[in-house]
C-alpha atoms as a PDB file:
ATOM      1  CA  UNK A   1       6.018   1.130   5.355  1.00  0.00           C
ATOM      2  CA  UNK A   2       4.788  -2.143   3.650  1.00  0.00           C
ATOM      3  CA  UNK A   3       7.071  -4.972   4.406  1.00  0.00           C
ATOM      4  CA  UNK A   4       7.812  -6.763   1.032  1.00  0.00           C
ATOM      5  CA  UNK A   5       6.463  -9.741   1.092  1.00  0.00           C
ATOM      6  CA  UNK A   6       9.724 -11.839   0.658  1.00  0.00           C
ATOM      7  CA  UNK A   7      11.291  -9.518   3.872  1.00  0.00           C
ATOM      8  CA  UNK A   8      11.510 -13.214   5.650  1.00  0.00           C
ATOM      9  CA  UNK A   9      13.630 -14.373   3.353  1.00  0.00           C
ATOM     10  CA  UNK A  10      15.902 -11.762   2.638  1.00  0.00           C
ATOM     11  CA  UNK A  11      16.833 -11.254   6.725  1.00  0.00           C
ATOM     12  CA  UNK A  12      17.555 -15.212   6.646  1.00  0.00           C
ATOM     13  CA  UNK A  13      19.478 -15.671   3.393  1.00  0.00           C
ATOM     14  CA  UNK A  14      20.722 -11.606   3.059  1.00  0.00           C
ATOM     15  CA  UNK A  15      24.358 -11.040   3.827  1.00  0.00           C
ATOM     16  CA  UNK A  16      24.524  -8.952   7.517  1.00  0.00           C
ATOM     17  CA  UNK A  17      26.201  -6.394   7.263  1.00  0.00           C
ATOM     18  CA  UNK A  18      26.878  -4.303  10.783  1.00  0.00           C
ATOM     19  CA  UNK A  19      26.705  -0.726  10.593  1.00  0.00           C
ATOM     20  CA  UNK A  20      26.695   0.453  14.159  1.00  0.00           C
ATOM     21  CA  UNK A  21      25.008   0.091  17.553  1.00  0.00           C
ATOM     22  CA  UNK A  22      21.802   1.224  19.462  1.00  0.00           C
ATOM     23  CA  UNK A  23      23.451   2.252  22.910  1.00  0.00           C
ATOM     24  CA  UNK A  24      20.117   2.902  23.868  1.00  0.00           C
ATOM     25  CA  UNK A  25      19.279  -0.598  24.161  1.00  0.00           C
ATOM     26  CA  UNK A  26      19.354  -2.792  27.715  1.00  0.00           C
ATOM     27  CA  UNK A  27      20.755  -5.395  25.612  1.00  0.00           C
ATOM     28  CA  UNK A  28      23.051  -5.743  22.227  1.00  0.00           C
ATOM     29  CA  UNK A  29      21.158  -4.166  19.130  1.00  0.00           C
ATOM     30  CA  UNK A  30      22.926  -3.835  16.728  1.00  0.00           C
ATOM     31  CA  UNK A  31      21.969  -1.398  13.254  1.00  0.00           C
ATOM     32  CA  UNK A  32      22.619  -3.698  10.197  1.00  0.00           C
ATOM     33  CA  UNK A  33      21.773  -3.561   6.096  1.00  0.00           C
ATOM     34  CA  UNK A  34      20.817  -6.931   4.616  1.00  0.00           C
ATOM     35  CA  UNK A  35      21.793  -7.565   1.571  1.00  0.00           C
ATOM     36  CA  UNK A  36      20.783 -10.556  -1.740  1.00  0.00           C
ATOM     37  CA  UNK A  37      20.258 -11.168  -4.879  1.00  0.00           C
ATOM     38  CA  UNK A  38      20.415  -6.942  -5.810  1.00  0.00           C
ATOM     39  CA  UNK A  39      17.782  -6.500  -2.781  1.00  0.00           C
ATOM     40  CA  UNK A  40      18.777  -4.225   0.290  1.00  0.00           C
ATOM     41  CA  UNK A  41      17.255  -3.514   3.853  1.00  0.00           C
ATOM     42  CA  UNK A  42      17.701  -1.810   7.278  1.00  0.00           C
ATOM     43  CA  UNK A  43      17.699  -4.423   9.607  1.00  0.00           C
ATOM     44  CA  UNK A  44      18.452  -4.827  13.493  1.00  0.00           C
ATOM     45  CA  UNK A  45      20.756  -7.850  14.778  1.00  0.00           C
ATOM     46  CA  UNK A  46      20.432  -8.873  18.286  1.00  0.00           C
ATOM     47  CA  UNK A  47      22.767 -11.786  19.089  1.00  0.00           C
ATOM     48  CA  UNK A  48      21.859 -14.232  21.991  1.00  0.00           C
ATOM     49  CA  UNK A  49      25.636 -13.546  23.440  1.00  0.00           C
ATOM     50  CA  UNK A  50      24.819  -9.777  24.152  1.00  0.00           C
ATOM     51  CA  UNK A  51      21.604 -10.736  25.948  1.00  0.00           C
ATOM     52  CA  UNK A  52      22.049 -10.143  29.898  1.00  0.00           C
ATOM     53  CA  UNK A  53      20.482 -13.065  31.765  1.00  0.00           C
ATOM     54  CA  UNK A  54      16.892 -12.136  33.433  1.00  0.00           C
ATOM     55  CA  UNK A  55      16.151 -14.363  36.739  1.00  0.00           C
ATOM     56  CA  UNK A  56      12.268 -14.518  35.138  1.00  0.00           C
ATOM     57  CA  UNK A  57      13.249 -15.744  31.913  1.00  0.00           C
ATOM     58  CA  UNK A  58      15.075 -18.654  32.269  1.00  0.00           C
ATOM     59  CA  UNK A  59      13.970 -21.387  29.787  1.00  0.00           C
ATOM     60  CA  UNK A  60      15.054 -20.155  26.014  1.00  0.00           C
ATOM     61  CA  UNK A  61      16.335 -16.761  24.940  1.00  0.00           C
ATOM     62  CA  UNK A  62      15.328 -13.356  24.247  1.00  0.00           C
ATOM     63  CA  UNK A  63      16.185 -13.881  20.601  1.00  0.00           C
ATOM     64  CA  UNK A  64      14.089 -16.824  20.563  1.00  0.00           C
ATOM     65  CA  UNK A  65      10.706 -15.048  22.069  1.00  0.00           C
ATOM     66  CA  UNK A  66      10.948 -12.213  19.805  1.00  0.00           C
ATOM     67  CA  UNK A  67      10.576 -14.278  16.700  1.00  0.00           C
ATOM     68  CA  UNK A  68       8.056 -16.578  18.498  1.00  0.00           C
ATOM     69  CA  UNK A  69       5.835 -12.876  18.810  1.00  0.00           C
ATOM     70  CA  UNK A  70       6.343 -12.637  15.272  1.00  0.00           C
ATOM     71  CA  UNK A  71       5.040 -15.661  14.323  1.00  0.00           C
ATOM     72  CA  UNK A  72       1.903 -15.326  16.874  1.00  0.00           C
ATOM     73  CA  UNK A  73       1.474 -11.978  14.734  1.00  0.00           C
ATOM     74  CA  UNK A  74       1.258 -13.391  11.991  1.00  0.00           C
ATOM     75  CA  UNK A  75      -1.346 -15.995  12.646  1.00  0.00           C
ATOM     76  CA  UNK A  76      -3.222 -13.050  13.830  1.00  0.00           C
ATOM     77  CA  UNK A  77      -3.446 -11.356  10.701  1.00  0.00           C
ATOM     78  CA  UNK A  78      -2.935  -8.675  11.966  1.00  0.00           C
ATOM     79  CA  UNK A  79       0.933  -7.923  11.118  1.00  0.00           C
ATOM     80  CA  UNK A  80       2.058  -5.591  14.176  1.00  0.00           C
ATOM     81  CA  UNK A  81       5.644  -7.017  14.230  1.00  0.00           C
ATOM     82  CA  UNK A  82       8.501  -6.715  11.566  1.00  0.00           C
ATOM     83  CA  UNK A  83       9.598  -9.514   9.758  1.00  0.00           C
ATOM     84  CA  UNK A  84      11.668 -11.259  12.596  1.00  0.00           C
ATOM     85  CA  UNK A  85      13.924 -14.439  12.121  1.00  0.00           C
ATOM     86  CA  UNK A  86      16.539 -16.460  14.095  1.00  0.00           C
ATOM     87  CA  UNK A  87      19.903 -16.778  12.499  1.00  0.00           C
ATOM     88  CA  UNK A  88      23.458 -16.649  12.225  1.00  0.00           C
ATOM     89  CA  UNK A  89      25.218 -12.916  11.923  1.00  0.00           C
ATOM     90  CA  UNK A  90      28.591 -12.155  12.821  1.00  0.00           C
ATOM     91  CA  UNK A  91      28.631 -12.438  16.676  1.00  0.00           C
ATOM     92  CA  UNK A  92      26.557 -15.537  16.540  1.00  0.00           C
ATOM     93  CA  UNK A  93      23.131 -16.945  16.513  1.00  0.00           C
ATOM     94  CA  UNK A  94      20.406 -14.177  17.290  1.00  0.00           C
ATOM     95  CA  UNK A  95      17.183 -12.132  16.627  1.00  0.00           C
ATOM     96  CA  UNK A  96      16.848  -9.809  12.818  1.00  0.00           C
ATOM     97  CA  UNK A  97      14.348  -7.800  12.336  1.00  0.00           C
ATOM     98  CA  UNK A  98      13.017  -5.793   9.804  1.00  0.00           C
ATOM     99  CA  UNK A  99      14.018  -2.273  10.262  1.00  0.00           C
ATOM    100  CA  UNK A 100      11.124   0.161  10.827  1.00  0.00           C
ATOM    101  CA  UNK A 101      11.027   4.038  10.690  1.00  0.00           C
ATOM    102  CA  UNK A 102       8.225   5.387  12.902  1.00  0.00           C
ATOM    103  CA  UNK A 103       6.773   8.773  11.926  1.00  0.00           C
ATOM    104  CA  UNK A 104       7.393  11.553  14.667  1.00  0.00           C
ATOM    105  CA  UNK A 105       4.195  13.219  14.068  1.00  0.00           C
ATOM    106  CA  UNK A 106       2.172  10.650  15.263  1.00  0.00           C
ATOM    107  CA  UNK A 107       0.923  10.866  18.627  1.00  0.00           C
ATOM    108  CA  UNK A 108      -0.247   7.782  20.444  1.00  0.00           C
ATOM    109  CA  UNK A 109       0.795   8.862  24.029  1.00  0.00           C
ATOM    110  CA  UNK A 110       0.005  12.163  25.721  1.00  0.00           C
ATOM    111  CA  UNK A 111       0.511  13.549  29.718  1.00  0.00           C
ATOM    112  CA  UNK A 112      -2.886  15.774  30.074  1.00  0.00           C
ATOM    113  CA  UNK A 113      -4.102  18.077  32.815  1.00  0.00           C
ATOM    114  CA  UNK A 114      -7.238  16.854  34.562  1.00  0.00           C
ATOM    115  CA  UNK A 115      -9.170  13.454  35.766  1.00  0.00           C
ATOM    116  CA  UNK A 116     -10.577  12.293  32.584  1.00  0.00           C
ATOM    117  CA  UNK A 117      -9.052  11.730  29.024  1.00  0.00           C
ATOM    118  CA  UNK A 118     -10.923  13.811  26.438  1.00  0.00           C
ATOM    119  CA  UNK A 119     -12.538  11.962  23.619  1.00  0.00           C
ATOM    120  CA  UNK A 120     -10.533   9.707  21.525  1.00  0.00           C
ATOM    121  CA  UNK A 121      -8.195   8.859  24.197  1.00  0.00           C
ATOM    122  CA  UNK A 122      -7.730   6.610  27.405  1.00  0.00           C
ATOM    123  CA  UNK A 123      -6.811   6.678  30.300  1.00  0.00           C
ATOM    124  CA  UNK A 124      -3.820   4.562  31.630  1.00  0.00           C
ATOM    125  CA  UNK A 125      -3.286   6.297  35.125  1.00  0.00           C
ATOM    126  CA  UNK A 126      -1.450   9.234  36.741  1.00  0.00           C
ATOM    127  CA  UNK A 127       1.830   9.916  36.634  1.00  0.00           C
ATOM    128  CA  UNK A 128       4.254  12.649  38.506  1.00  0.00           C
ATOM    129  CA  UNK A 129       5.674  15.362  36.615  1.00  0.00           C
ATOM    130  CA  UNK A 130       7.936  17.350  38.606  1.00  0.00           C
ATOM    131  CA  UNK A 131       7.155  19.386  41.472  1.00  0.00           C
ATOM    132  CA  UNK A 132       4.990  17.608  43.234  1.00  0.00           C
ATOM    133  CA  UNK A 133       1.804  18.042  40.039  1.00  0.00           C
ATOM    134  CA  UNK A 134       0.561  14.896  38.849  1.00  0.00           C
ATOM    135  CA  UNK A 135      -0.607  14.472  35.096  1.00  0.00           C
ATOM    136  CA  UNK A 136      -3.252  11.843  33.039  1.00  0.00           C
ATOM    137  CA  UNK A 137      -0.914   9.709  30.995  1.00  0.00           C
ATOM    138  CA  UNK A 138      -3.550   8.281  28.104  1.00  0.00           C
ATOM    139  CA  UNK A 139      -3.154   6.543  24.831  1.00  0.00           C
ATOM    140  CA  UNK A 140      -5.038   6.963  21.771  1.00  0.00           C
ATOM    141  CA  UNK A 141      -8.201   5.148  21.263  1.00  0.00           C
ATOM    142  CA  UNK A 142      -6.774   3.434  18.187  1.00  0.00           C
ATOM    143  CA  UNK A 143      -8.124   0.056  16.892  1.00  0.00           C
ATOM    144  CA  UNK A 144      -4.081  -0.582  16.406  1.00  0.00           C
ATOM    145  CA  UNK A 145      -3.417  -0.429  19.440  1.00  0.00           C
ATOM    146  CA  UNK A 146      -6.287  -2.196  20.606  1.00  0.00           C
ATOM    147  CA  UNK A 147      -4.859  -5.114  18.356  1.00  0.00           C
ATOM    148  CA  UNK A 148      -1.608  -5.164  20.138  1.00  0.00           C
ATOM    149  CA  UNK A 149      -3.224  -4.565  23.528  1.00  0.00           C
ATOM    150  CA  UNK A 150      -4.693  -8.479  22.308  1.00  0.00           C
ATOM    151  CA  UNK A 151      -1.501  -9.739  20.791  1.00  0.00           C
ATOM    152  CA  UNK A 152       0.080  -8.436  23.950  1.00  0.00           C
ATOM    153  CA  UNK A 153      -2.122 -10.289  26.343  1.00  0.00           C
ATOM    154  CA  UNK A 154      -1.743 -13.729  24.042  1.00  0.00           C
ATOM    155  CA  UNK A 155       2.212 -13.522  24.644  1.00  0.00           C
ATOM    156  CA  UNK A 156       2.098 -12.121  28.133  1.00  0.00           C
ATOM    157  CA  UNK A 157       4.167  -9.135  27.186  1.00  0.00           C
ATOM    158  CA  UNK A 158       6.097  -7.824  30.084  1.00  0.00           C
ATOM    159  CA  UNK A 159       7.241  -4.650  28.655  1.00  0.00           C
ATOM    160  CA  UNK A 160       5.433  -2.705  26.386  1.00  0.00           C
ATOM    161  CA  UNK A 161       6.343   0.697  26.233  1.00  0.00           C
ATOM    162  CA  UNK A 162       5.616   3.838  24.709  1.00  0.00           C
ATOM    163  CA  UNK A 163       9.442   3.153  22.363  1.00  0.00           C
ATOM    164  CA  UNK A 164       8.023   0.224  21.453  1.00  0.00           C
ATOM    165  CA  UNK A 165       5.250   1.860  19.369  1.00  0.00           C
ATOM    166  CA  UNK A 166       5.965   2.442  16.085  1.00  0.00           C
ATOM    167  CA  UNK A 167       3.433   4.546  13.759  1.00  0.00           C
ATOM    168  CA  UNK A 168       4.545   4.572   9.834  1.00  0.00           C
ATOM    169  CA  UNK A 169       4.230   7.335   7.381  1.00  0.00           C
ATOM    170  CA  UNK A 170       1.391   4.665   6.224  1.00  0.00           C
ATOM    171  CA  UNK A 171      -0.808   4.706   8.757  1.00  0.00           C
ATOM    172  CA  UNK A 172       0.626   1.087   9.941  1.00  0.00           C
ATOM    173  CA  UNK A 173       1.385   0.341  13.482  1.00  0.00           C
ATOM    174  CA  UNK A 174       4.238  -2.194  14.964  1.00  0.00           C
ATOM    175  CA  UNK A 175       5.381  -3.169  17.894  1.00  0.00           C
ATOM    176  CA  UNK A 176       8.947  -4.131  18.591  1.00  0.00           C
ATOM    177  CA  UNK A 177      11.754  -5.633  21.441  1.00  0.00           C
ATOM    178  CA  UNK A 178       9.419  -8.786  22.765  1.00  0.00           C
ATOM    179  CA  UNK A 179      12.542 -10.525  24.041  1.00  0.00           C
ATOM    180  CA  UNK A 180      10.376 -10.496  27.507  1.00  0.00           C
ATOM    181  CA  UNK A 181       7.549 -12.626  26.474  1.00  0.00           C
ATOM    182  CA  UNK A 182       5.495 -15.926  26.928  1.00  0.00           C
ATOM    183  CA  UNK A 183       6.671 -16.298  30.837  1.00  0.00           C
ATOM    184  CA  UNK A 184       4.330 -18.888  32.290  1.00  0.00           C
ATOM    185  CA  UNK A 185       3.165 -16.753  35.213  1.00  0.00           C
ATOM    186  CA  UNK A 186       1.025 -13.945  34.334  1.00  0.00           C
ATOM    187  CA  UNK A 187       3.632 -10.961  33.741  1.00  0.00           C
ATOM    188  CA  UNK A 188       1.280  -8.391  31.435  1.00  0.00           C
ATOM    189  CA  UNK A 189       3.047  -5.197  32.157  1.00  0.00           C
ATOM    190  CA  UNK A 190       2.163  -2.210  29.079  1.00  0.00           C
ATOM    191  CA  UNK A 191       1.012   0.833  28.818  1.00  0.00           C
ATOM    192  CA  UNK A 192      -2.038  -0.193  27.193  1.00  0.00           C
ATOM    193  CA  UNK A 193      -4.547  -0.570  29.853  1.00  0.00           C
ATOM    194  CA  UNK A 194      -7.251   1.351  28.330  1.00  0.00           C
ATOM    195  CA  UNK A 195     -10.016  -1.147  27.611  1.00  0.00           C
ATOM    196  CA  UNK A 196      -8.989  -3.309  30.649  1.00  0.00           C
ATOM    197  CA  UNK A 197     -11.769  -4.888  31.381  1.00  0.00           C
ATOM    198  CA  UNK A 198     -14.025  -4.077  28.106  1.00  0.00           C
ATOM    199  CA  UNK A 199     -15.758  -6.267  25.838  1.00  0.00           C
ATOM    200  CA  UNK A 200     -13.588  -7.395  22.830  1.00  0.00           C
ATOM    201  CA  UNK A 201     -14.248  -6.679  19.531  1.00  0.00           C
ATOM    202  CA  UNK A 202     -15.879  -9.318  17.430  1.00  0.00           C
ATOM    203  CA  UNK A 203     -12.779  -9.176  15.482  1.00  0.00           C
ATOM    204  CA  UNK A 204     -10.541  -9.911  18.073  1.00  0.00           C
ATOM    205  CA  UNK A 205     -12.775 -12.775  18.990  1.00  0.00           C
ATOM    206  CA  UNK A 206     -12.570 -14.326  15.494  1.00  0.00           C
ATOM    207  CA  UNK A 207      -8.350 -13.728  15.631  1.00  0.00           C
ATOM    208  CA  UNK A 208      -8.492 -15.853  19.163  1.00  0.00           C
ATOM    209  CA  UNK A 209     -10.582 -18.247  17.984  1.00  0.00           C
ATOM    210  CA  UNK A 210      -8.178 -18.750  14.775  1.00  0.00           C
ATOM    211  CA  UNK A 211      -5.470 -18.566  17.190  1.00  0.00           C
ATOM    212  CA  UNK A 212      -6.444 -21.680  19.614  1.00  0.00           C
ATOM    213  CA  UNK A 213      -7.222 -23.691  16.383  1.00  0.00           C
ATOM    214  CA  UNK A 214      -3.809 -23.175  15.365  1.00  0.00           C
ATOM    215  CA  UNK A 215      -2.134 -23.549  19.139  1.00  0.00           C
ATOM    216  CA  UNK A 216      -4.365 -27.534  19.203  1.00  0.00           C
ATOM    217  CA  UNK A 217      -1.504 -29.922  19.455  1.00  0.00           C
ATOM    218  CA  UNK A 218      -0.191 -30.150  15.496  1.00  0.00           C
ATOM    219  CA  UNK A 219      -1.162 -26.868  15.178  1.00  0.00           C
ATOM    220  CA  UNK A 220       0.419 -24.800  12.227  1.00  0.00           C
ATOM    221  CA  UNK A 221       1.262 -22.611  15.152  1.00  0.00           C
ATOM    222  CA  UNK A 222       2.585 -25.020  17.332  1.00  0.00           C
ATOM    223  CA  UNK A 223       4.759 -26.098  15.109  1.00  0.00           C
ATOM    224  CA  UNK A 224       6.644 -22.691  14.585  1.00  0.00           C
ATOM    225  CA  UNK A 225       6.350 -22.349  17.869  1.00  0.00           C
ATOM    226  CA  UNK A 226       7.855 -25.403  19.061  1.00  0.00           C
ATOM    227  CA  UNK A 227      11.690 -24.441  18.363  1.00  0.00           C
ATOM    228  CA  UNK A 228      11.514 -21.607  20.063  1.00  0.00           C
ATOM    229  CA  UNK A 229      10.155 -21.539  23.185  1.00  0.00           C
ATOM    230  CA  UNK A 230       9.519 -24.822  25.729  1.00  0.00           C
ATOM    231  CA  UNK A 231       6.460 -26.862  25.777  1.00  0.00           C
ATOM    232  CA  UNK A 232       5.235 -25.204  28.979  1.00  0.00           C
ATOM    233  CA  UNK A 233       5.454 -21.677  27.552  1.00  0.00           C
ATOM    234  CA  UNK A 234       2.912 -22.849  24.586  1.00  0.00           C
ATOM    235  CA  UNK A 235       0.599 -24.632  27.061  1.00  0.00           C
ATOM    236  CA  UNK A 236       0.098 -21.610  29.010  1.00  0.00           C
ATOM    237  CA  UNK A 237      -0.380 -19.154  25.608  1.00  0.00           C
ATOM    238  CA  UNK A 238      -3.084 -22.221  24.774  1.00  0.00           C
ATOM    239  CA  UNK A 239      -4.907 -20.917  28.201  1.00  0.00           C
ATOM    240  CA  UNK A 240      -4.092 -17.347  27.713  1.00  0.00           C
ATOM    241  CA  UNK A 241      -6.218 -17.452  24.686  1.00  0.00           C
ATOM    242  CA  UNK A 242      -9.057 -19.810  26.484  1.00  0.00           C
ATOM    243  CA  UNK A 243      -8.753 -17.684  29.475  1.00  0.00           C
ATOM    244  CA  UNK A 244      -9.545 -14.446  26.965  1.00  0.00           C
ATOM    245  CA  UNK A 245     -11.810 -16.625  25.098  1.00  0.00           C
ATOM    246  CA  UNK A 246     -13.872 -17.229  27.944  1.00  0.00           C
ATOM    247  CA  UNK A 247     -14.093 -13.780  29.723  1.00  0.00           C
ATOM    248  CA  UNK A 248     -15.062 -12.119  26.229  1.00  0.00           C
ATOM    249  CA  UNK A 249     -13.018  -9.122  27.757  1.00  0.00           C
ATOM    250  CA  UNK A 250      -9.787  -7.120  27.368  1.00  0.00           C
ATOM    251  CA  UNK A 251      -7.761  -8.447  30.619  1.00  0.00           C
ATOM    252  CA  UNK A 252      -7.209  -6.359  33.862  1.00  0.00           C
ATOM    253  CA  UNK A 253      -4.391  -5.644  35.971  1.00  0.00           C
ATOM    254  CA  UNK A 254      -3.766  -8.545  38.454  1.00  0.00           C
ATOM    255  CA  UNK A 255      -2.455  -6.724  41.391  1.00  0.00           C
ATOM    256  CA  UNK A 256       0.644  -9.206  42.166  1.00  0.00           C
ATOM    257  CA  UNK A 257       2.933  -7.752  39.196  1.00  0.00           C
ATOM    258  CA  UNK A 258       3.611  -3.801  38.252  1.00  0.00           C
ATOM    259  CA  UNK A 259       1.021  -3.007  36.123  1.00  0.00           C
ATOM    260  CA  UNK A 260       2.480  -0.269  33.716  1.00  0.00           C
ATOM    261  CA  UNK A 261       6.420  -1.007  33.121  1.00  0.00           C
ATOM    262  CA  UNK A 262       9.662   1.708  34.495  1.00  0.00           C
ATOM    263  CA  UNK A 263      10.480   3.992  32.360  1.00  0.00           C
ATOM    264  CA  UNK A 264       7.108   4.102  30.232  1.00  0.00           C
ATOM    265  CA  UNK A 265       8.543   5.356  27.737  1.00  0.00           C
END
């Protein structure tokens, strides 16, 4: 799935319509269709009211960072979230994003017998599967994933689970619910530990640089940034992206925060 490029636009002029509710979700999520000028779309509508408070997350909203990861996806280039704006729906001011429908068939996560992933995978750690046996949990040596594993480490992404991969029919990957982003304190938590501590990829090195051109005070960036998260939050994704800049490698697990968030998946 292609996102038209006017998707923006429709989820902040469209007409929400609610259709029914993800009960899945920690916080309200709510299934919508979107709806102007003839065009139509799946949407999800998260309003700020049905957010539970999070002691770690006190400055802003939920609502607010996921459209702030948007917009730092954009500027990437690399377009691994939906369309995402802020508006107003009918409980309120909150998140809507582009509805996406992931493809079953494709496998980016796998539980493995033995020490070491085969080829075209990596390994993220062990985990316990019943009975006292332990299994390999790995992830797909993808170059998608190793794009989010960047835009993840730009807005210190404290939750990145397996759920919150989404492989199209396409071949397109996205990733979704970054309500629990752009802390000031180092918070990485994801399943996508992989190339911790590898070299980046020139690309990746050309997106950061891009990235802390458009982060300089007056910044295209900063400026969609700016109403929707605090000044602090921007200054510290400025030195995430000097700090990844400056290493030249995919970050590492600090050892003061869980590493890989509970339930992975």
């Amino acid at each position: 799935m292609t996102p038209p490029p006017d998707a923006a636009e429709l989820l902040a002029r469209g007409e929400l319509t609610v259709r029914g509710r993800i009960r899945e979700a920690s916080n309200a999520a709510l299934y919508c269709t979107v709806s102007h000028d003839g065009r139509e779309a799946a949407c999800i509508y998260k309003p700020v009211a049905g957010e539970r408070p999070l002691w770690d997350f006190p400055d802003g909203t939920l609502a607010q960072r996921e459209v702030a990861a948007y917009e730092v996806s954009e500027a990437t280039g690399w377009g691994l979230v939906p369309p995402t704006v802020l508006r107003d729906g009918p409980y309120g001011e909150g998140m809507c994003q582009l509805w996406v429908e992931a493809a079953p068939e494709a496998e980016l996560l796998a539980l493995v017998d033995g020490e070491e992933p085969e080829p075209g995978w990596k390994a993220i750690g062990f985990a316990e599967v019943g009975e006292g046996r332990t299994a390999l949990l790995v992830h797909a040596d993808d170059e998608r994933l190793r794009r989010l594993a960047v835009l993840d480490a730009v807005v210190n992404n404290a939750d990145r689970k397996g759920g919150h991969l989404l492989p199209t029919g396409e071949g397109r990957l996205y990733g979704i619910d970054h309500g629990v982003t752009f802390n000031v304190e180092n918070k990485l938590r994801t399943l996508l530990w992989g190339w911790a501590g590898e070299p980046l990829t020139r690309e990746a090195v050309d997106v950061l640089e891009r990235l802390r051109k458009d982060l300089a005070e007056g910044g295209p960036l900063t400026a969609r940034l700016q109403p929707l998260i605090t000044g602090a939050e921007i200054d510290a994704t400025r030195a995430r992206v000097a700090a990844l800049l400056a290493s030249g490698k995919h970050p590492e697990p600090s050892g003061e925060w869980p590493a890989i968030p509970w339930p992975p998946v």
